């Protein structure tokens, strides 16, 4: 790269987990390359994920409002054009980003290779092996733009001040576990009756914080069976939630966004997998393979049934119930 500043537009329009995956890649980018500025085109809600980066600007896209449809994308292009980007990194590669690529026809644009062929072969079992991780696929986009990125020596975001609501709960004297039992698809969720066993047993030795959206609060309350179990869901802003996650000793998550949010801070993340599989490349960053708890492959040989968990045989819906609560409890105790 030349010594002149590189001003890169990064397109990652949606999906919180995929946005969080970008963080360790950008940490490596800035550490290993000079004179780089990034503008991230994404949803405004995700802006707190990048609050630690001085050389990142989040440009919010309003997909349901002023940036909706082709005319909206043209309006977005007109807004972005004066910012004089030197190149575009499209790590989303969907219809909207392809339209923007056409509009920015005079700019160098590298799009992510999602490895669709390899993923189809993974699902069909023609080639059942670990595929390139999403982190490396993101990094490849920047490498093709001429940057150096080596993810083998990770850099994590620093711990943040503990929000007032949990100031007295999260202490060095008592380890704290975050548990996020929900996912975008029910087929990726651990049954709540079994999760209740996990939560109750772990709460005997650890402080438990339950994470989820505001709509999950009623279900999460059914897991709150004693005074060592607390709700984080519905009580914190997104920034406060990230600050809380940064102070955890461990996160238990499904194959979902919370796993990637915790991994940004170098937190130990135990993931529970239903019809999806870490071989597809979506495991959280820099976590040992044995931190992934997988459904019984003999009982459910078709796993992964899809990459995102949206397609599966009817009798696979609750496949993660084949993971005994005791397995999860023992894994937590072995790493803390």
mmCIF file of C-alpha atoms in Angstrom:
data_model
loop_
_atom_site.group_PDB
_atom_site.id
_atom_site.type_symbol
_atom_site.label_atom_id
_atom_site.label_comp_id
_atom_site.label_asym_id
_atom_site.label_seq_id
_atom_site.Cartn_x
_atom_site.Cartn_y
_atom_site.Cartn_z
ATOM 1 C CA UNK A 1 0.000 0.000 0.000
ATOM 2 C CA UNK A 2 1.118 3.581 -0.558
ATOM 3 C CA UNK A 3 1.699 5.994 2.319
ATOM 4 C CA UNK A 4 -1.400 7.990 1.354
ATOM 5 C CA UNK A 5 -4.511 7.308 3.420
ATOM 6 C CA UNK A 6 -6.794 4.544 2.229
ATOM 7 C CA UNK A 7 -10.470 5.358 2.694
ATOM 8 C CA UNK A 8 -12.443 2.108 2.428
ATOM 9 C CA UNK A 9 -16.211 1.660 2.318
ATOM 10 C CA UNK A 10 -17.158 -1.629 3.987
ATOM 11 C CA UNK A 11 -20.623 -2.991 3.217
ATOM 12 C CA UNK A 12 -22.226 -5.296 5.812
ATOM 13 C CA UNK A 13 -25.880 -4.349 5.872
ATOM 14 C CA UNK A 14 -27.420 -6.747 8.384
ATOM 15 C CA UNK A 15 -27.175 -9.723 10.785
ATOM 16 C CA UNK A 16 -25.630 -8.824 14.146
ATOM 17 C CA UNK A 17 -23.440 -11.911 14.346
ATOM 18 C CA UNK A 18 -21.946 -11.263 10.920
ATOM 19 C CA UNK A 19 -21.270 -7.638 11.863
ATOM 20 C CA UNK A 20 -19.526 -8.776 15.068
ATOM 21 C CA UNK A 21 -17.385 -11.221 13.067
ATOM 22 C CA UNK A 22 -15.894 -8.177 11.357
ATOM 23 C CA UNK A 23 -14.399 -6.772 14.591
ATOM 24 C CA UNK A 24 -11.315 -9.019 15.038
ATOM 25 C CA UNK A 25 -10.634 -8.702 11.311
ATOM 26 C CA UNK A 26 -10.589 -4.903 11.560
ATOM 27 C CA UNK A 27 -8.445 -5.083 14.708
ATOM 28 C CA UNK A 28 -5.865 -7.020 12.695
ATOM 29 C CA UNK A 29 -6.242 -4.679 9.705
ATOM 30 C CA UNK A 30 -5.472 -1.562 11.752
ATOM 31 C CA UNK A 31 -2.653 -3.185 13.705
ATOM 32 C CA UNK A 32 -0.892 -4.472 10.594
ATOM 33 C CA UNK A 33 -1.543 -1.574 8.176
ATOM 34 C CA UNK A 34 -1.065 2.182 8.422
ATOM 35 C CA UNK A 35 -3.174 5.069 7.121
ATOM 36 C CA UNK A 36 -6.467 3.228 6.822
ATOM 37 C CA UNK A 37 -9.882 4.725 7.431
ATOM 38 C CA UNK A 38 -13.056 2.664 7.304
ATOM 39 C CA UNK A 39 -16.660 3.661 6.769
ATOM 40 C CA UNK A 40 -19.030 0.809 7.581
ATOM 41 C CA UNK A 41 -22.368 0.787 5.836
ATOM 42 C CA UNK A 42 -24.710 -1.025 8.204
ATOM 43 C CA UNK A 43 -27.729 -0.572 10.481
ATOM 44 C CA UNK A 44 -27.557 2.228 13.041
ATOM 45 C CA UNK A 45 -28.346 -0.226 15.854
ATOM 46 C CA UNK A 46 -24.980 -1.944 15.274
ATOM 47 C CA UNK A 47 -22.924 1.241 15.699
ATOM 48 C CA UNK A 48 -21.960 0.496 19.361
ATOM 49 C CA UNK A 49 -20.073 -2.591 18.158
ATOM 50 C CA UNK A 50 -17.491 -0.247 16.617
ATOM 51 C CA UNK A 51 -17.428 2.431 19.323
ATOM 52 C CA UNK A 52 -13.824 1.614 20.308
ATOM 53 C CA UNK A 53 -12.380 2.328 16.853
ATOM 54 C CA UNK A 54 -11.196 5.898 16.279
ATOM 55 C CA UNK A 55 -10.709 5.370 12.543
ATOM 56 C CA UNK A 56 -14.124 3.840 11.853
ATOM 57 C CA UNK A 57 -17.262 5.751 10.942
ATOM 58 C CA UNK A 58 -20.611 3.958 10.833
ATOM 59 C CA UNK A 59 -22.831 5.187 8.019
ATOM 60 C CA UNK A 60 -26.374 4.004 8.815
ATOM 61 C CA UNK A 61 -28.453 2.473 6.043
ATOM 62 C CA UNK A 62 -32.240 2.753 6.284
ATOM 63 C CA UNK A 63 -33.376 -0.274 4.300
ATOM 64 C CA UNK A 64 -37.040 0.141 5.201
ATOM 65 C CA UNK A 65 -37.155 3.887 4.755
ATOM 66 C CA UNK A 66 -35.248 6.373 2.615
ATOM 67 C CA UNK A 67 -32.832 3.749 1.230
ATOM 68 C CA UNK A 68 -35.534 1.243 0.250
ATOM 69 C CA UNK A 69 -35.597 -0.125 -3.301
ATOM 70 C CA UNK A 70 -33.490 0.949 -6.263
ATOM 71 C CA UNK A 71 -34.348 4.636 -5.909
ATOM 72 C CA UNK A 72 -33.383 4.467 -2.255
ATOM 73 C CA UNK A 73 -30.077 2.825 -3.114
ATOM 74 C CA UNK A 74 -29.417 5.522 -5.719
ATOM 75 C CA UNK A 75 -30.093 8.130 -3.039
ATOM 76 C CA UNK A 76 -27.652 6.269 -0.766
ATOM 77 C CA UNK A 77 -25.043 6.276 -3.526
ATOM 78 C CA UNK A 78 -25.454 10.050 -3.932
ATOM 79 C CA UNK A 79 -24.932 10.461 -0.180
ATOM 80 C CA UNK A 80 -21.804 8.293 -0.169
ATOM 81 C CA UNK A 81 -20.163 9.588 -3.357
ATOM 82 C CA UNK A 82 -18.753 12.822 -1.830
ATOM 83 C CA UNK A 83 -16.890 10.799 0.802
ATOM 84 C CA UNK A 84 -14.348 9.857 -1.889
ATOM 85 C CA UNK A 85 -13.652 6.221 -1.078
ATOM 86 C CA UNK A 86 -10.506 4.718 -2.534
ATOM 87 C CA UNK A 87 -12.047 1.221 -2.658
ATOM 88 C CA UNK A 88 -15.046 -0.825 -1.566
ATOM 89 C CA UNK A 89 -15.010 -4.014 0.524
ATOM 90 C CA UNK A 90 -18.337 -5.798 0.073
ATOM 91 C CA UNK A 91 -18.459 -8.441 2.788
ATOM 92 C CA UNK A 92 -22.186 -8.989 2.317
ATOM 93 C CA UNK A 93 -22.550 -9.738 -1.415
ATOM 94 C CA UNK A 94 -26.337 -9.517 -1.721
ATOM 95 C CA UNK A 95 -28.591 -7.793 -4.242
ATOM 96 C CA UNK A 96 -28.376 -4.395 -2.499
ATOM 97 C CA UNK A 97 -24.588 -4.431 -2.335
ATOM 98 C CA UNK A 98 -24.393 -5.562 -5.963
ATOM 99 C CA UNK A 99 -26.483 -2.550 -6.983
ATOM 100 C CA UNK A 100 -24.119 -0.268 -5.067
ATOM 101 C CA UNK A 101 -21.173 -1.951 -6.772
ATOM 102 C CA UNK A 102 -22.669 -1.090 -10.169
ATOM 103 C CA UNK A 103 -23.253 2.513 -9.110
ATOM 104 C CA UNK A 104 -19.648 2.784 -7.887
ATOM 105 C CA UNK A 105 -18.442 1.345 -11.214
ATOM 106 C CA UNK A 106 -15.318 3.522 -11.219
ATOM 107 C CA UNK A 107 -14.125 2.254 -7.811
ATOM 108 C CA UNK A 108 -12.228 -0.930 -7.073
ATOM 109 C CA UNK A 109 -14.693 -3.271 -5.375
ATOM 110 C CA UNK A 110 -13.844 -6.666 -3.890
ATOM 111 C CA UNK A 111 -16.751 -8.895 -2.859
ATOM 112 C CA UNK A 112 -16.678 -11.733 -0.375
ATOM 113 C CA UNK A 113 -16.501 -15.273 -1.678
ATOM 114 C CA UNK A 114 -19.140 -16.976 0.460
ATOM 115 C CA UNK A 115 -18.047 -20.434 -0.652
ATOM 116 C CA UNK A 116 -21.565 -21.408 -1.701
ATOM 117 C CA UNK A 117 -20.384 -24.481 -3.643
ATOM 118 C CA UNK A 118 -18.363 -25.822 -0.709
ATOM 119 C CA UNK A 119 -21.256 -25.195 1.657
ATOM 120 C CA UNK A 120 -23.659 -27.104 -0.583
ATOM 121 C CA UNK A 121 -21.195 -29.997 -0.603
ATOM 122 C CA UNK A 122 -20.952 -29.786 3.181
ATOM 123 C CA UNK A 123 -24.728 -30.099 3.568
ATOM 124 C CA UNK A 124 -24.919 -32.966 1.053
ATOM 125 C CA UNK A 125 -21.954 -34.685 2.788
ATOM 126 C CA UNK A 126 -20.022 -34.810 -0.484
ATOM 127 C CA UNK A 127 -17.212 -33.005 1.291
ATOM 128 C CA UNK A 128 -17.768 -33.002 5.052
ATOM 129 C CA UNK A 129 -14.823 -31.059 6.432
ATOM 130 C CA UNK A 130 -13.989 -27.772 8.127
ATOM 131 C CA UNK A 131 -14.477 -24.932 5.643
ATOM 132 C CA UNK A 132 -12.735 -21.570 5.661
ATOM 133 C CA UNK A 133 -14.030 -19.470 8.547
ATOM 134 C CA UNK A 134 -16.113 -16.354 7.997
ATOM 135 C CA UNK A 135 -13.311 -14.370 9.643
ATOM 136 C CA UNK A 136 -10.850 -15.563 7.003
ATOM 137 C CA UNK A 137 -13.375 -14.911 4.216
ATOM 138 C CA UNK A 138 -13.722 -11.326 5.463
ATOM 139 C CA UNK A 139 -9.951 -10.998 5.726
ATOM 140 C CA UNK A 140 -9.557 -12.272 2.147
ATOM 141 C CA UNK A 141 -11.575 -9.295 0.890
ATOM 142 C CA UNK A 142 -9.107 -6.874 2.470
ATOM 143 C CA UNK A 143 -6.136 -8.949 1.299
ATOM 144 C CA UNK A 144 -7.381 -8.648 -2.282
ATOM 145 C CA UNK A 145 -7.484 -4.887 -1.760
ATOM 146 C CA UNK A 146 -3.765 -5.055 -0.977
ATOM 147 C CA UNK A 147 -3.729 -5.121 2.820
ATOM 148 C CA UNK A 148 -1.845 -7.480 5.104
ATOM 149 C CA UNK A 149 -4.034 -9.396 7.563
ATOM 150 C CA UNK A 150 -2.812 -12.252 9.744
ATOM 151 C CA UNK A 151 -5.437 -13.520 12.209
ATOM 152 C CA UNK A 152 -3.184 -16.061 13.921
ATOM 153 C CA UNK A 153 -2.257 -13.636 16.723
ATOM 154 C CA UNK A 154 -5.625 -12.208 17.748
ATOM 155 C CA UNK A 155 -6.283 -8.784 19.197
ATOM 156 C CA UNK A 156 -9.403 -8.390 21.321
ATOM 157 C CA UNK A 157 -11.408 -5.400 22.457
ATOM 158 C CA UNK A 158 -10.711 -4.286 26.024
ATOM 159 C CA UNK A 159 -13.055 -4.727 28.963
ATOM 160 C CA UNK A 160 -15.468 -1.869 29.536
ATOM 161 C CA UNK A 161 -16.864 -0.305 32.717
ATOM 162 C CA UNK A 162 -19.555 -2.497 34.255
ATOM 163 C CA UNK A 163 -23.019 -0.904 33.939
ATOM 164 C CA UNK A 164 -24.456 0.416 37.201
ATOM 165 C CA UNK A 165 -27.224 -2.205 37.195
ATOM 166 C CA UNK A 166 -24.663 -5.014 37.560
ATOM 167 C CA UNK A 167 -21.887 -3.217 39.428
ATOM 168 C CA UNK A 168 -22.356 -5.333 42.550
ATOM 169 C CA UNK A 169 -22.977 -8.598 40.686
ATOM 170 C CA UNK A 170 -19.866 -8.862 38.527
ATOM 171 C CA UNK A 171 -16.858 -9.097 40.822
ATOM 172 C CA UNK A 172 -13.447 -10.699 40.728
ATOM 173 C CA UNK A 173 -14.434 -12.787 43.747
ATOM 174 C CA UNK A 174 -17.187 -14.627 41.901
ATOM 175 C CA UNK A 175 -17.110 -15.803 38.291
ATOM 176 C CA UNK A 176 -19.945 -14.692 36.029
ATOM 177 C CA UNK A 177 -21.494 -16.687 33.185
ATOM 178 C CA UNK A 178 -23.661 -15.172 30.469
ATOM 179 C CA UNK A 179 -26.285 -17.438 28.927
ATOM 180 C CA UNK A 180 -28.069 -16.550 25.673
ATOM 181 C CA UNK A 181 -30.530 -19.387 24.987
ATOM 182 C CA UNK A 182 -32.218 -18.017 21.869
ATOM 183 C CA UNK A 183 -31.400 -18.018 18.151
ATOM 184 C CA UNK A 184 -32.959 -16.834 14.907
ATOM 185 C CA UNK A 185 -34.353 -20.321 14.204
ATOM 186 C CA UNK A 186 -35.848 -22.694 16.772
ATOM 187 C CA UNK A 187 -33.869 -25.530 15.185
ATOM 188 C CA UNK A 188 -30.694 -23.925 16.585
ATOM 189 C CA UNK A 189 -32.017 -23.621 20.151
ATOM 190 C CA UNK A 190 -31.348 -25.839 23.126
ATOM 191 C CA UNK A 191 -34.673 -26.915 24.721
ATOM 192 C CA UNK A 192 -35.549 -24.553 27.575
ATOM 193 C CA UNK A 193 -36.397 -27.367 29.992
ATOM 194 C CA UNK A 194 -32.860 -28.709 29.593
ATOM 195 C CA UNK A 195 -31.373 -25.221 29.708
ATOM 196 C CA UNK A 196 -33.180 -24.738 33.009
ATOM 197 C CA UNK A 197 -31.181 -27.659 34.435
ATOM 198 C CA UNK A 198 -27.933 -26.106 33.147
ATOM 199 C CA UNK A 199 -28.782 -22.711 34.635
ATOM 200 C CA UNK A 200 -29.846 -24.078 38.024
ATOM 201 C CA UNK A 201 -26.780 -26.290 38.405
ATOM 202 C CA UNK A 202 -24.305 -23.604 37.343
ATOM 203 C CA UNK A 203 -25.967 -21.002 39.583
ATOM 204 C CA UNK A 204 -24.802 -23.012 42.616
ATOM 205 C CA UNK A 205 -21.211 -21.968 41.871
ATOM 206 C CA UNK A 206 -21.461 -18.950 39.567
ATOM 207 C CA UNK A 207 -23.423 -15.763 38.974
ATOM 208 C CA UNK A 208 -25.670 -16.193 35.929
ATOM 209 C CA UNK A 209 -26.791 -13.395 33.588
ATOM 210 C CA UNK A 210 -29.502 -14.220 31.042
ATOM 211 C CA UNK A 211 -29.288 -12.447 27.672
ATOM 212 C CA UNK A 212 -31.884 -12.029 24.942
ATOM 213 C CA UNK A 213 -34.196 -9.519 23.322
ATOM 214 C CA UNK A 214 -37.033 -7.669 25.025
ATOM 215 C CA UNK A 215 -39.476 -10.157 23.502
ATOM 216 C CA UNK A 216 -37.621 -13.009 25.243
ATOM 217 C CA UNK A 217 -38.022 -11.677 28.787
ATOM 218 C CA UNK A 218 -41.117 -13.723 29.729
ATOM 219 C CA UNK A 219 -39.462 -16.981 28.660
ATOM 220 C CA UNK A 220 -36.193 -16.049 30.329
ATOM 221 C CA UNK A 221 -38.010 -15.421 33.607
ATOM 222 C CA UNK A 222 -38.868 -19.135 33.709
ATOM 223 C CA UNK A 223 -35.112 -19.798 34.016
ATOM 224 C CA UNK A 224 -34.728 -17.330 36.883
ATOM 225 C CA UNK A 225 -35.253 -19.792 39.730
ATOM 226 C CA UNK A 226 -32.923 -18.430 42.429
ATOM 227 C CA UNK A 227 -31.090 -15.338 43.620
ATOM 228 C CA UNK A 228 -27.886 -16.103 41.670
ATOM 229 C CA UNK A 229 -29.701 -15.826 38.318
ATOM 230 C CA UNK A 230 -30.309 -12.346 36.882
ATOM 231 C CA UNK A 231 -31.956 -10.974 33.764
ATOM 232 C CA UNK A 232 -29.830 -8.774 31.513
ATOM 233 C CA UNK A 233 -32.453 -8.912 28.754
ATOM 234 C CA UNK A 234 -34.702 -5.878 28.622
ATOM 235 C CA UNK A 235 -32.714 -3.971 31.271
ATOM 236 C CA UNK A 236 -29.791 -2.588 29.299
ATOM 237 C CA UNK A 237 -29.105 -0.497 26.225
ATOM 238 C CA UNK A 238 -27.107 -2.271 23.546
ATOM 239 C CA UNK A 239 -23.964 -0.392 24.605
ATOM 240 C CA UNK A 240 -24.502 -1.428 28.238
ATOM 241 C CA UNK A 241 -25.095 -5.000 27.117
ATOM 242 C CA UNK A 242 -21.756 -5.033 25.267
ATOM 243 C CA UNK A 243 -20.018 -3.544 28.318
ATOM 244 C CA UNK A 244 -21.520 -6.285 30.475
ATOM 245 C CA UNK A 245 -20.511 -9.047 28.058
ATOM 246 C CA UNK A 246 -16.926 -7.735 28.073
ATOM 247 C CA UNK A 247 -16.721 -8.529 31.807
ATOM 248 C CA UNK A 248 -18.014 -12.108 31.672
ATOM 249 C CA UNK A 249 -15.838 -15.106 32.483
ATOM 250 C CA UNK A 250 -17.769 -17.303 30.051
ATOM 251 C CA UNK A 251 -20.663 -17.066 27.592
ATOM 252 C CA UNK A 252 -22.969 -19.953 26.724
ATOM 253 C CA UNK A 253 -24.697 -19.248 23.438
ATOM 254 C CA UNK A 254 -26.418 -20.963 20.580
ATOM 255 C CA UNK A 255 -25.042 -20.579 17.049
ATOM 256 C CA UNK A 256 -26.064 -16.912 17.233
ATOM 257 C CA UNK A 257 -24.926 -13.310 17.465
ATOM 258 C CA UNK A 258 -24.202 -13.360 21.200
ATOM 259 C CA UNK A 259 -21.410 -15.885 20.641
ATOM 260 C CA UNK A 260 -19.658 -13.477 18.271
ATOM 261 C CA UNK A 261 -20.232 -10.448 20.510
ATOM 262 C CA UNK A 262 -18.533 -12.242 23.415
ATOM 263 C CA UNK A 263 -15.692 -13.476 21.205
ATOM 264 C CA UNK A 264 -14.855 -9.870 20.248
ATOM 265 C CA UNK A 265 -13.661 -9.396 23.837
ATOM 266 C CA UNK A 266 -11.775 -12.686 24.047
ATOM 267 C CA UNK A 267 -14.386 -14.185 26.378
ATOM 268 C CA UNK A 268 -14.509 -17.979 26.564
ATOM 269 C CA UNK A 269 -17.556 -18.992 24.499
ATOM 270 C CA UNK A 270 -19.308 -22.340 24.687
ATOM 271 C CA UNK A 271 -21.640 -22.771 21.726
ATOM 272 C CA UNK A 272 -24.534 -25.206 21.471
ATOM 273 C CA UNK A 273 -25.335 -26.364 17.945
ATOM 274 C CA UNK A 274 -28.594 -27.781 16.605
ATOM 275 C CA UNK A 275 -29.095 -28.380 12.870
ATOM 276 C CA UNK A 276 -26.105 -26.176 11.942
ATOM 277 C CA UNK A 277 -22.434 -27.125 12.305
ATOM 278 C CA UNK A 278 -19.160 -25.243 12.974
ATOM 279 C CA UNK A 279 -17.659 -26.781 9.825
ATOM 280 C CA UNK A 280 -19.614 -24.148 7.835
ATOM 281 C CA UNK A 281 -17.261 -21.505 9.249
ATOM 282 C CA UNK A 282 -19.474 -19.594 11.682
ATOM 283 C CA UNK A 283 -17.894 -20.631 14.975
ATOM 284 C CA UNK A 284 -16.951 -17.662 17.203
ATOM 285 C CA UNK A 285 -13.466 -16.234 16.789
ATOM 286 C CA UNK A 286 -10.444 -17.982 18.289
ATOM 287 C CA UNK A 287 -12.378 -20.528 20.360
ATOM 288 C CA UNK A 288 -11.111 -24.123 20.785
ATOM 289 C CA UNK A 289 -13.072 -26.664 18.748
ATOM 290 C CA UNK A 290 -14.072 -28.564 21.884
ATOM 291 C CA UNK A 291 -15.996 -25.497 23.119
ATOM 292 C CA UNK A 292 -18.623 -26.346 20.471
ATOM 293 C CA UNK A 293 -21.256 -28.728 21.818
ATOM 294 C CA UNK A 294 -22.747 -30.719 18.937
ATOM 295 C CA UNK A 295 -25.935 -32.736 18.553
ATOM 296 C CA UNK A 296 -25.501 -36.512 18.369
ATOM 297 C CA UNK A 297 -24.225 -37.264 14.848
ATOM 298 C CA UNK A 298 -25.314 -40.914 14.979
ATOM 299 C CA UNK A 299 -28.851 -39.967 15.901
ATOM 300 C CA UNK A 300 -28.942 -37.005 13.493
ATOM 301 C CA UNK A 301 -26.631 -37.901 10.579
ATOM 302 C CA UNK A 302 -27.991 -35.207 8.218
ATOM 303 C CA UNK A 303 -26.529 -32.348 10.285
ATOM 304 C CA UNK A 304 -25.852 -29.762 9.016
ATOM 305 C CA UNK A 305 -29.249 -29.685 7.317
ATOM 306 C CA UNK A 306 -28.642 -26.088 6.212
ATOM 307 C CA UNK A 307 -26.085 -23.358 6.728
ATOM 308 C CA UNK A 308 -28.337 -20.960 8.641
ATOM 309 C CA UNK A 309 -30.715 -23.385 10.339
ATOM 310 C CA UNK A 310 -33.756 -22.442 8.249
ATOM 311 C CA UNK A 311 -34.149 -25.872 6.586
ATOM 312 C CA UNK A 312 -34.351 -29.203 8.376
ATOM 313 C CA UNK A 313 -36.386 -32.425 8.540
ATOM 314 C CA UNK A 314 -39.307 -32.147 10.956
ATOM 315 C CA UNK A 315 -37.825 -34.689 13.359
ATOM 316 C CA UNK A 316 -34.595 -32.641 13.590
ATOM 317 C CA UNK A 317 -36.266 -29.589 15.182
ATOM 318 C CA UNK A 318 -35.136 -30.485 18.701
ATOM 319 C CA UNK A 319 -31.938 -32.327 17.784
ATOM 320 C CA UNK A 320 -29.843 -30.368 20.292
ATOM 321 C CA UNK A 321 -31.731 -32.139 23.098
ATOM 322 C CA UNK A 322 -29.300 -35.006 22.421
ATOM 323 C CA UNK A 323 -26.673 -32.883 24.222
ATOM 324 C CA UNK A 324 -27.078 -33.737 27.907
ATOM 325 C CA UNK A 325 -27.164 -30.800 30.351
ATOM 326 C CA UNK A 326 -24.354 -32.514 32.265
ATOM 327 C CA UNK A 327 -22.096 -32.242 29.201
ATOM 328 C CA UNK A 328 -22.526 -28.479 29.119
ATOM 329 C CA UNK A 329 -22.107 -28.107 32.888
ATOM 330 C CA UNK A 330 -18.905 -30.166 32.891
ATOM 331 C CA UNK A 331 -17.509 -28.197 29.949
ATOM 332 C CA UNK A 332 -18.087 -24.909 31.777
ATOM 333 C CA UNK A 333 -16.451 -26.160 34.950
ATOM 334 C CA UNK A 334 -13.474 -27.538 33.004
ATOM 335 C CA UNK A 335 -12.639 -24.170 31.430
ATOM 336 C CA UNK A 336 -13.306 -21.872 34.387
#
